[in-house]
Coordinates of C-alpha atoms in Angstrom, one line a residue:
X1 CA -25.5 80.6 33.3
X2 CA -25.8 84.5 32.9
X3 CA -26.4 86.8 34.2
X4 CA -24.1 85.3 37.3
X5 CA -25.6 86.1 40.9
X6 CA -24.6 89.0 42.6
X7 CA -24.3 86.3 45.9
X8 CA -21.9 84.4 43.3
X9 CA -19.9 87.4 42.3
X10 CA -19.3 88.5 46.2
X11 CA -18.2 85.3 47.1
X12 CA -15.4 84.6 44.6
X13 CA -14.6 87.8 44.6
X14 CA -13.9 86.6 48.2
X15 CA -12.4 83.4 48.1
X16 CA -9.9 85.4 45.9
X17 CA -9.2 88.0 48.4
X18 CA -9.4 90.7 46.3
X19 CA -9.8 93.7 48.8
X20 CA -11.2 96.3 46.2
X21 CA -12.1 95.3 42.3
X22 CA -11.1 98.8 41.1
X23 CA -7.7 98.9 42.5
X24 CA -7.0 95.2 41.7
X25 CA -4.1 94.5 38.9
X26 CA -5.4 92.8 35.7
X27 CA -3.8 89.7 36.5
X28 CA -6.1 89.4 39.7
X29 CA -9.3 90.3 37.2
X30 CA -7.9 87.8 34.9
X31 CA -8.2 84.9 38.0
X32 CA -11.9 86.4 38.8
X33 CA -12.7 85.7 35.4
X34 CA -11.5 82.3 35.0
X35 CA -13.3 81.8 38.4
X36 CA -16.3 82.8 37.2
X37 CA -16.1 81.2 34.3
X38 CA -16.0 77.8 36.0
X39 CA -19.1 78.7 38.0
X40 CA -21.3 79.9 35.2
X41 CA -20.1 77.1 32.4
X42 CA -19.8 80.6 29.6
X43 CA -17.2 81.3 28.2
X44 CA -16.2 85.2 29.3
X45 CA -15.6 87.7 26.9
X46 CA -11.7 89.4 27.7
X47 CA -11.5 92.5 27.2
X48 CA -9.0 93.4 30.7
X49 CA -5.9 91.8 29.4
X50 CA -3.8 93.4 26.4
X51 CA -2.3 91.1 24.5
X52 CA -1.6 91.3 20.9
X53 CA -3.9 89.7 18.9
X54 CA -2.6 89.5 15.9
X55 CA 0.2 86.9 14.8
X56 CA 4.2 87.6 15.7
X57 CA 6.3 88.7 12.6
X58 CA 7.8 86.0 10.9
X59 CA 10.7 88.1 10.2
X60 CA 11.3 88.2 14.2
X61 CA 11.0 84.5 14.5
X62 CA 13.0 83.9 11.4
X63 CA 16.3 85.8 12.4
X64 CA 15.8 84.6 16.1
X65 CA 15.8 80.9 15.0
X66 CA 18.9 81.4 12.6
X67 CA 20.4 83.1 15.6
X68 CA 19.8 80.4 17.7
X69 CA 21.1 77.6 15.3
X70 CA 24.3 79.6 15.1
X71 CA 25.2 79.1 18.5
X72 CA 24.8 81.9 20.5
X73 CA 22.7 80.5 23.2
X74 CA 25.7 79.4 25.1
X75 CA 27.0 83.2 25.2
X76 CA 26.4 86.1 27.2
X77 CA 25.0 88.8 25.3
X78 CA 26.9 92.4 25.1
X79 CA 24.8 94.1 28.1
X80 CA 24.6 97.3 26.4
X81 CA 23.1 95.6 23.5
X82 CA 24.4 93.6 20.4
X83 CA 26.0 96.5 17.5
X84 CA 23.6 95.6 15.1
X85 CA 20.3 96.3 16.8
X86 CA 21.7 99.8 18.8
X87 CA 22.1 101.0 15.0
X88 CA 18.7 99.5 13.5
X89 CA 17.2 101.2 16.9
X90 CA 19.0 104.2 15.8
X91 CA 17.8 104.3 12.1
X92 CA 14.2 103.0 13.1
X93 CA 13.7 106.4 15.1
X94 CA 15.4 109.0 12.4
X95 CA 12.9 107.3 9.6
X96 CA 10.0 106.8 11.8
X97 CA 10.7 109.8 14.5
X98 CA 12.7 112.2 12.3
X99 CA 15.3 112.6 14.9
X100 CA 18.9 111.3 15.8
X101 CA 19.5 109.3 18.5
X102 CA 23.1 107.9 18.9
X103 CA 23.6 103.6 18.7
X104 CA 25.4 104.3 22.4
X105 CA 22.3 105.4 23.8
X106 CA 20.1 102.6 22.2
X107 CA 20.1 99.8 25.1
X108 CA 17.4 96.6 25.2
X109 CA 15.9 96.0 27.8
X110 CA 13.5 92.6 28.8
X111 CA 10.2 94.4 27.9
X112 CA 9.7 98.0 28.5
X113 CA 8.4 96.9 31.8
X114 CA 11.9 96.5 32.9
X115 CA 12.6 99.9 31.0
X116 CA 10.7 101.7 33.2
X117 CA 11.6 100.1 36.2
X118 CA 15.7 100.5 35.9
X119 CA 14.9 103.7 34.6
X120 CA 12.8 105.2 37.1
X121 CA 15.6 103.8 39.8
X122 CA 18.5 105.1 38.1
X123 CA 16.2 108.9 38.0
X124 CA 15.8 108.4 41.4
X125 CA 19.0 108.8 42.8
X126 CA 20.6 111.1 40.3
X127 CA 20.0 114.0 42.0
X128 CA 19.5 113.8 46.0
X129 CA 16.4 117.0 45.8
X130 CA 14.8 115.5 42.8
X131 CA 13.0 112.5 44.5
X132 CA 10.0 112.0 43.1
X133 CA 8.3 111.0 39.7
X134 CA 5.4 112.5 38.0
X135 CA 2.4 110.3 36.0
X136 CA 0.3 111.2 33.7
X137 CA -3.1 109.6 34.4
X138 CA -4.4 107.5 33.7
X139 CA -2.2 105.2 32.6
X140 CA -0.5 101.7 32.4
X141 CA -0.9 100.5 36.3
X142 CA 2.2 99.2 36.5
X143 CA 4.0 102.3 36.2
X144 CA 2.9 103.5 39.5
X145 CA 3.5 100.0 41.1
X146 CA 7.2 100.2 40.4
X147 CA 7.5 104.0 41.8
X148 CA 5.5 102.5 44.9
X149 CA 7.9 99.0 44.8
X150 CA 10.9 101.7 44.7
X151 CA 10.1 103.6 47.6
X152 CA 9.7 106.7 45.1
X153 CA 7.3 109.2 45.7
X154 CA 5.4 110.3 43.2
X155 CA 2.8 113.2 41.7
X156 CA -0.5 112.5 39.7
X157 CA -3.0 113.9 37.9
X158 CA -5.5 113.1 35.3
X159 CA -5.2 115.1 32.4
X160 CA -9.4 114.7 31.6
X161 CA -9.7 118.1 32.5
X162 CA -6.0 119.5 31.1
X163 CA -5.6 119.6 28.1
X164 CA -4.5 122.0 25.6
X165 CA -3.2 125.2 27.4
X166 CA -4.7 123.6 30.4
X167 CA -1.7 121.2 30.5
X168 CA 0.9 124.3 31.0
X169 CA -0.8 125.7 34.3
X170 CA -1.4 122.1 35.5
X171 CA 2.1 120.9 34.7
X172 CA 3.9 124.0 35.9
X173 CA 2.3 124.5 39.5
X174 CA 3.6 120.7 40.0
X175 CA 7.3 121.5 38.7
X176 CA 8.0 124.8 40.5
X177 CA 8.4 122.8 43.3
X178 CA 11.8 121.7 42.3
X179 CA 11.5 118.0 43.5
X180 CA 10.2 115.9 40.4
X181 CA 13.2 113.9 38.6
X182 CA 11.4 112.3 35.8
X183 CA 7.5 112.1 34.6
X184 CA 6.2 109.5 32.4
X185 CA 3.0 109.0 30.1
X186 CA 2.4 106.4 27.1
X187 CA 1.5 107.6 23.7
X188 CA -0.8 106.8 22.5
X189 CA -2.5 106.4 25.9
X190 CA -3.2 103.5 28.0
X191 CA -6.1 103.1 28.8
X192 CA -8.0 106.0 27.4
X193 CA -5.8 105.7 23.8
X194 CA -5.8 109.9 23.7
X195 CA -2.7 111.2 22.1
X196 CA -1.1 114.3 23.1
X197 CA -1.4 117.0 20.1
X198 CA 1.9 119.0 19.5
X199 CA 0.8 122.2 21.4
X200 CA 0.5 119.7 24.5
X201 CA 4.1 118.0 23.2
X202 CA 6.0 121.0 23.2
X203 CA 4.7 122.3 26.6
X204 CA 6.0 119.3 27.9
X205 CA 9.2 119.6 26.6
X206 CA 9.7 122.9 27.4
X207 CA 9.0 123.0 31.0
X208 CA 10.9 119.2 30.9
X209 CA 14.3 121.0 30.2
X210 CA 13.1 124.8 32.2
X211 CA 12.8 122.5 35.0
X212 CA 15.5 119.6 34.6
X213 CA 13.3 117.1 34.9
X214 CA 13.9 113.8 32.2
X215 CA 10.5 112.4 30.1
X216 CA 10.0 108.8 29.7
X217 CA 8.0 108.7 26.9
X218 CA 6.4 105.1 26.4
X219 CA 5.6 104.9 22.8
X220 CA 4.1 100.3 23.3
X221 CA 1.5 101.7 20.3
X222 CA 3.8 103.9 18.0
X223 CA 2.0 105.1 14.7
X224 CA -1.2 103.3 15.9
X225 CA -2.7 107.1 15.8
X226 CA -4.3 106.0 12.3
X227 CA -6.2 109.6 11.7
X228 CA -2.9 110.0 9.8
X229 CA -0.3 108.2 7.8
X230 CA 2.9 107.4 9.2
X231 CA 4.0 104.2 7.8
X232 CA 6.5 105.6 5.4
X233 CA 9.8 105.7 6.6
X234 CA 11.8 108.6 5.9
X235 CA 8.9 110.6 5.0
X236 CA 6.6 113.1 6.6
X237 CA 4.2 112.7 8.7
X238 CA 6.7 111.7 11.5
X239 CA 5.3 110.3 14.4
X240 CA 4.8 112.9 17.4
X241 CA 7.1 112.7 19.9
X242 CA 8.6 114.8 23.0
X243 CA 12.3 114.7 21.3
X244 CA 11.4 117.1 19.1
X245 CA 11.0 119.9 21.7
X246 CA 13.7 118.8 24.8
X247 CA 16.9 117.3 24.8
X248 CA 15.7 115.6 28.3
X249 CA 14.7 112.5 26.6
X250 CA 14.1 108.8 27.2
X251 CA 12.2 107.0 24.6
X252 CA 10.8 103.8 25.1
X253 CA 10.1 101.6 22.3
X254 CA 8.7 97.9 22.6
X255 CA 8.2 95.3 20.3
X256 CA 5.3 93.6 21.8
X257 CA 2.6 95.3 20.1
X258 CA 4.3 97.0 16.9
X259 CA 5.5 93.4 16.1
X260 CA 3.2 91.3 18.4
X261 CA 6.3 89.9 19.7
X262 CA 5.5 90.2 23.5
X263 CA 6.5 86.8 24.6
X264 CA 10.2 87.2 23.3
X265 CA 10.2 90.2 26.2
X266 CA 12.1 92.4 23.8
X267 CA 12.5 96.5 24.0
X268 CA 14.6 99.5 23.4
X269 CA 15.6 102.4 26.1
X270 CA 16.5 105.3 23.9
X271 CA 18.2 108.0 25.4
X272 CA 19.2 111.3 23.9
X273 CA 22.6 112.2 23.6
X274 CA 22.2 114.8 26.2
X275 CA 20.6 112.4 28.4
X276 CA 23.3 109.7 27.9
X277 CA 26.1 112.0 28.6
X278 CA 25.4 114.0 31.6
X279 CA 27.6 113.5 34.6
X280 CA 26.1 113.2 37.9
X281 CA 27.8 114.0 41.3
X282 CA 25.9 111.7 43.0
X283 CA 26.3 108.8 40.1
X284 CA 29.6 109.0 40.0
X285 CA 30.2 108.3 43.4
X286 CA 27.7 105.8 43.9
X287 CA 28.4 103.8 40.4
X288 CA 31.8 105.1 40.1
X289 CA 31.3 105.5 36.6
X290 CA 31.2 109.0 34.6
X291 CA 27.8 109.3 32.7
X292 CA 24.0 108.6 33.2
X293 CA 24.2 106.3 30.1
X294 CA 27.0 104.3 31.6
X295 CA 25.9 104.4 35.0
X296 CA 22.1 102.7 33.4
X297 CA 24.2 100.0 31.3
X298 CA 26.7 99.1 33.9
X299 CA 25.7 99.9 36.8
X300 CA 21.7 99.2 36.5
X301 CA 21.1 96.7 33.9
X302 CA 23.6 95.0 35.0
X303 CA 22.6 94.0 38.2
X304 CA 19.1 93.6 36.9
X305 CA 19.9 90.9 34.6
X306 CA 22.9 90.8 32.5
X307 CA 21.7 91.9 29.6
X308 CA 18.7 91.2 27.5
X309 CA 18.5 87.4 25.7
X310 CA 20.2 87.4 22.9
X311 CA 18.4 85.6 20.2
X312 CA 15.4 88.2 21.1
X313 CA 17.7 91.0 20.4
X314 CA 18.8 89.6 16.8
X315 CA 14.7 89.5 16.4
X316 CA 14.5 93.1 17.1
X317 CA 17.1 94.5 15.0
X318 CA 16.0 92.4 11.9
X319 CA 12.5 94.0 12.2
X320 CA 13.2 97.3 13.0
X321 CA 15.9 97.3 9.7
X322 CA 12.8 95.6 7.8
X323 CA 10.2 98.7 9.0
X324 CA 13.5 101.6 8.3
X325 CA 13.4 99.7 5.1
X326 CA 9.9 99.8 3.9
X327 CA 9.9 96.1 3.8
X328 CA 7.5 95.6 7.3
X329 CA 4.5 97.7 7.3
X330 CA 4.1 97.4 10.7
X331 CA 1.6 100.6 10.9
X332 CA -0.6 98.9 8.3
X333 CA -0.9 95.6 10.2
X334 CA -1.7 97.2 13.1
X335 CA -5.2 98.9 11.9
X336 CA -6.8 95.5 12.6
X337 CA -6.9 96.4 15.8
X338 CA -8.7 100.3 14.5
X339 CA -11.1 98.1 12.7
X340 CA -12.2 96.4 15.8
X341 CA -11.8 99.2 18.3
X342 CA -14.7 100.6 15.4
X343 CA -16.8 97.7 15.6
X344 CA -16.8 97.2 19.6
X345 CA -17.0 101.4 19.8
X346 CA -20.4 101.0 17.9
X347 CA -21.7 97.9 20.0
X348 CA -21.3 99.9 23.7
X349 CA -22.7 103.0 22.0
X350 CA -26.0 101.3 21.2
X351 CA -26.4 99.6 24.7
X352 CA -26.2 103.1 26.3
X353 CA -22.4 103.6 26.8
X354 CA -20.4 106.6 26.5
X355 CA -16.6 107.1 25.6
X356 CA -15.2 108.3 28.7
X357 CA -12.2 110.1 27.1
X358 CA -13.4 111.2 23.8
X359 CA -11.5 113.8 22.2
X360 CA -7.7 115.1 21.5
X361 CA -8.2 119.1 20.8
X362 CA -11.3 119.5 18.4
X363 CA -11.0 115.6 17.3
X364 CA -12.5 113.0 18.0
X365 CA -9.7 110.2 19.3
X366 CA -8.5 107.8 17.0
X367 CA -9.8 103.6 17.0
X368 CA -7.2 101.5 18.6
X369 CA -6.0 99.2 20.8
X370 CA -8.0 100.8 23.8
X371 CA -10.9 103.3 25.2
X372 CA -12.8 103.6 27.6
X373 CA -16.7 103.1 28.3
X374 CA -18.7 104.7 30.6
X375 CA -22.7 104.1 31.6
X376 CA -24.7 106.9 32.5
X377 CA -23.8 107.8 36.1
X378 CA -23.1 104.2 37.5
X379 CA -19.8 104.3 39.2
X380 CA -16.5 102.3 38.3
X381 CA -17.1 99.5 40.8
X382 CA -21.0 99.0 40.3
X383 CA -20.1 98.7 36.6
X384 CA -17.1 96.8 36.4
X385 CA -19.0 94.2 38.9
X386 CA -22.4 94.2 36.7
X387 CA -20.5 93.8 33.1
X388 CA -18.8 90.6 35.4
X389 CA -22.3 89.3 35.7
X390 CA -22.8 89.3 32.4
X391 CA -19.8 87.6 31.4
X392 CA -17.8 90.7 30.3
X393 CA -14.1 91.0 32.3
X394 CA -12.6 94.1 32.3
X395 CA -10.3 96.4 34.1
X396 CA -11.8 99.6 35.5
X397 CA -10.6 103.4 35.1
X398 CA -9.4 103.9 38.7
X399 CA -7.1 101.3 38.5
X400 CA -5.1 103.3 35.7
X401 CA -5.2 106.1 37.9
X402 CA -8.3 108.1 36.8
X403 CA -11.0 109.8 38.8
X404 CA -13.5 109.4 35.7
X405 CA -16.1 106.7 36.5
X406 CA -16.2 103.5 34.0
X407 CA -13.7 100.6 32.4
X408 CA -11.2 100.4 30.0
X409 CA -11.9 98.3 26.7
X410 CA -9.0 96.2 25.0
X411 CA -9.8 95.1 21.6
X412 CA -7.0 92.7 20.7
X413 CA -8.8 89.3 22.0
X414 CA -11.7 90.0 20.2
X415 CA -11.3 89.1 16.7
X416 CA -14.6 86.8 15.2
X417 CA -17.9 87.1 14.3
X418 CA -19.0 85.0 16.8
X419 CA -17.0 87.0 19.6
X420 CA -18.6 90.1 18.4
X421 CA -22.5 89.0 18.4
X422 CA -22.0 87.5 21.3
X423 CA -20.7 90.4 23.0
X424 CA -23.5 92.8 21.4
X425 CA -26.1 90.3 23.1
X426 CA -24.4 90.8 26.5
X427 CA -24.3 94.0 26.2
X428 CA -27.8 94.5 25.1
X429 CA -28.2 92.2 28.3
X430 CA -27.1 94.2 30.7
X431 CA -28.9 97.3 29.1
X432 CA -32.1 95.8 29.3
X433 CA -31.3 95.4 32.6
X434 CA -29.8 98.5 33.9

């Protein structure tokens, strides 16, 4: 029964062992919710866990079947990636992008999580006085997990109150330091689904190449920025990107939500020519091999996993030649998830919410697969915990990073009528409460 206890809460919250609800991963908030759920007999209302809620693309599961059937289960797939998706990845981000990334430099990787992960390692130890990584907060909380599991060290800030020509002071005064190999940000954001204008895009690459350091830029909700059109390949509007104003590049680009393929584990690791290239003193005698590029493939990925499954690569490169083609409107299909970022944005306004990170520049941030809530002045904990009582799970803003108070919102579970209302009436709940 709802509202759940606050005697209850505490004491799952402690048989669970979960030291501090604002720092704990989504995968521990997921548990507390299933908990809770058994102790209240309601079904909760998820709104912590992002994943896609639409249906895969048939084309994937098509060509990964015919793959399958044509026996290539029983082989090892090429660890730099099978010819046909490194060119699809490569024509994908010239129609999409407007910029030319060579096939050698496209590399799959299981999931952009282990993108990230090999990527951040390799940036590591390329040079010996660049040894730490910068993140753009908030963001996805894994990011920082796998600098911390690397024994990286790393700068943060939040960018609530940098933005614009803001971001060039704030950016700067970190780099001058000299020590910061790589930085990292997803775009559009998670959590707070902001997206960086191209004033803020070409500071960023500026001071990336003035000061050597390499951008990962995670792009998990490409051309989900639906305050304009860019679903036509080959034509303008491009989708923003860093490329366009460094050469110290790595793109990452995931199938998981573009084509709600996120069990297959699937993703691309695009590095720029420049990128791919460069020779490193310190790489070549460690990997014995003469490039960054070659040094990731074979040295890296390699020991990581021998290469990414095969039949998911054969998936990838049939969709991304289907979206270069104009064939897979994979921007369209997304703006379910606009319509119901709308319709939940409208519910937590009326029980007294605010959006926490509200604007790019002069507009108002687009509706996608995120944002984030605040209530009044109640702090991240006291409201993560109280939206718990009332049978709403989420994940809250600290956990991302963030020093704003309130939660982060995913709207891809919530898809019927029924979901919806019942939502409103919790929230209304807990506003007639608070």
């Amino acid at each position: 029964m709802l509202p759940i206890s606050q005697d209850t809460l505490k004491e799952v919250i402690k048989r669970l062992e979960i030291a501090d609800l604002t720092t704990a991963t989504i995968r521990q908030i997921c548990s507390l919710s299933a908990a809770l759920e058994k102790e209240s007999g309601e079904k909760f209302i998820h709104l912590e866990i992002g994943n896609p809620g639409l249906p895969a693309q048939q084309i994937g599961v098509e060509a990964e079947c015919e793959a399958l059937r044509s026996g290539i289960a029983n082989k090892y797939p090429d660890i730099s990636g099978t010819p046909a998706l490194k060119e699809s990845g490569s024509r994908f981000l010239k129609a999409f992008f407007d910029i030319d990334v060579p096939a050698k430099g496209i590399v799959p990787t299981v999931g952009s999580m282990q993108g990230s992960f090999t990527m951040m390692l390799l940036l590591k130890q390329r040079m010996p006085e660049k040894d730490t990584m910068l993140i753009f907060n908030p963001g996805f909380p894994a990011q920082p997990n796998q600098a911390k599991i690397l024994g990286m060290n790393t700068v943060s800030f939040d960018i609530y109150e940098y933005r614009g020509k803001k971001l060039e002071e704030k950016l700067e005064s970190i780099l001058k330091a000299g020590n910061v190999t790589g930085m990292i940000y997803s775009n559009p954001n998670n959590p707070a689904w902001t997206n960086f204008t191209e004033e803020e895009l070409e500071i960023i690459g500026r001071l990336a190449t003035k000061y050597d350091v390499i951008v990962m830029e995670d792009l998990a909700y490409l051309g989900m920025d639906f305050r304009k059109d860019c679903s036509k390949p080959f034509e303008a509007p491009f989708i923003p990107t860093v490329a366009k104003y460094t050469d110290n590049y790595v793109l990452l680009v995931s199938g998981s939500k573009i084509f709600s393929y996120a069990g297959q584990r699937i993703a691309l690791v695009c590095m720029s020519e420049s990128v791919y290239s460069r020779r490193y003193a310190a790489l070549e005698s460690f990997y014995e091999m003469p490039s960054f590029g070659d040094a990731y493939i074979f040295g890296v990925l390699y020991t990581a996993s021998s290469g990414t499954a095969h039949s998911a690569q054969y998936a990838m490169a049939a969709m991304l030649n289907k979206a270069a083609d104009g064939e897979l409107d994979f921007v369209t299909d997304s703006k379910e998830y606009g319509r119901r970022a709308t319709l939940l944005k409208e519910l937590f306004l009326n029980n007294g919410f605010h959006i926490v990170y509200a604007k790019d520049g002069d507009s108002d941030i687009s509706d996608g697969f995120f944002f984030t809530a605040g209530y009044r002045d109640m702090d991240s904990e006291t409201l993560q915990k109280e939206l718990m009582r009332h049978g709403i799970s989420s994940i809250s803003l600290p956990c991302t990073g963030s020093e704003q108070n309130g939660v982060r919102v995913c709207v891809s579970m919530i898809s019927d009528d029924d979901t919806f209302e019942n939502l409103g009436k919790r929230l209304k709940a807990f506003n007639d409460e608070h």
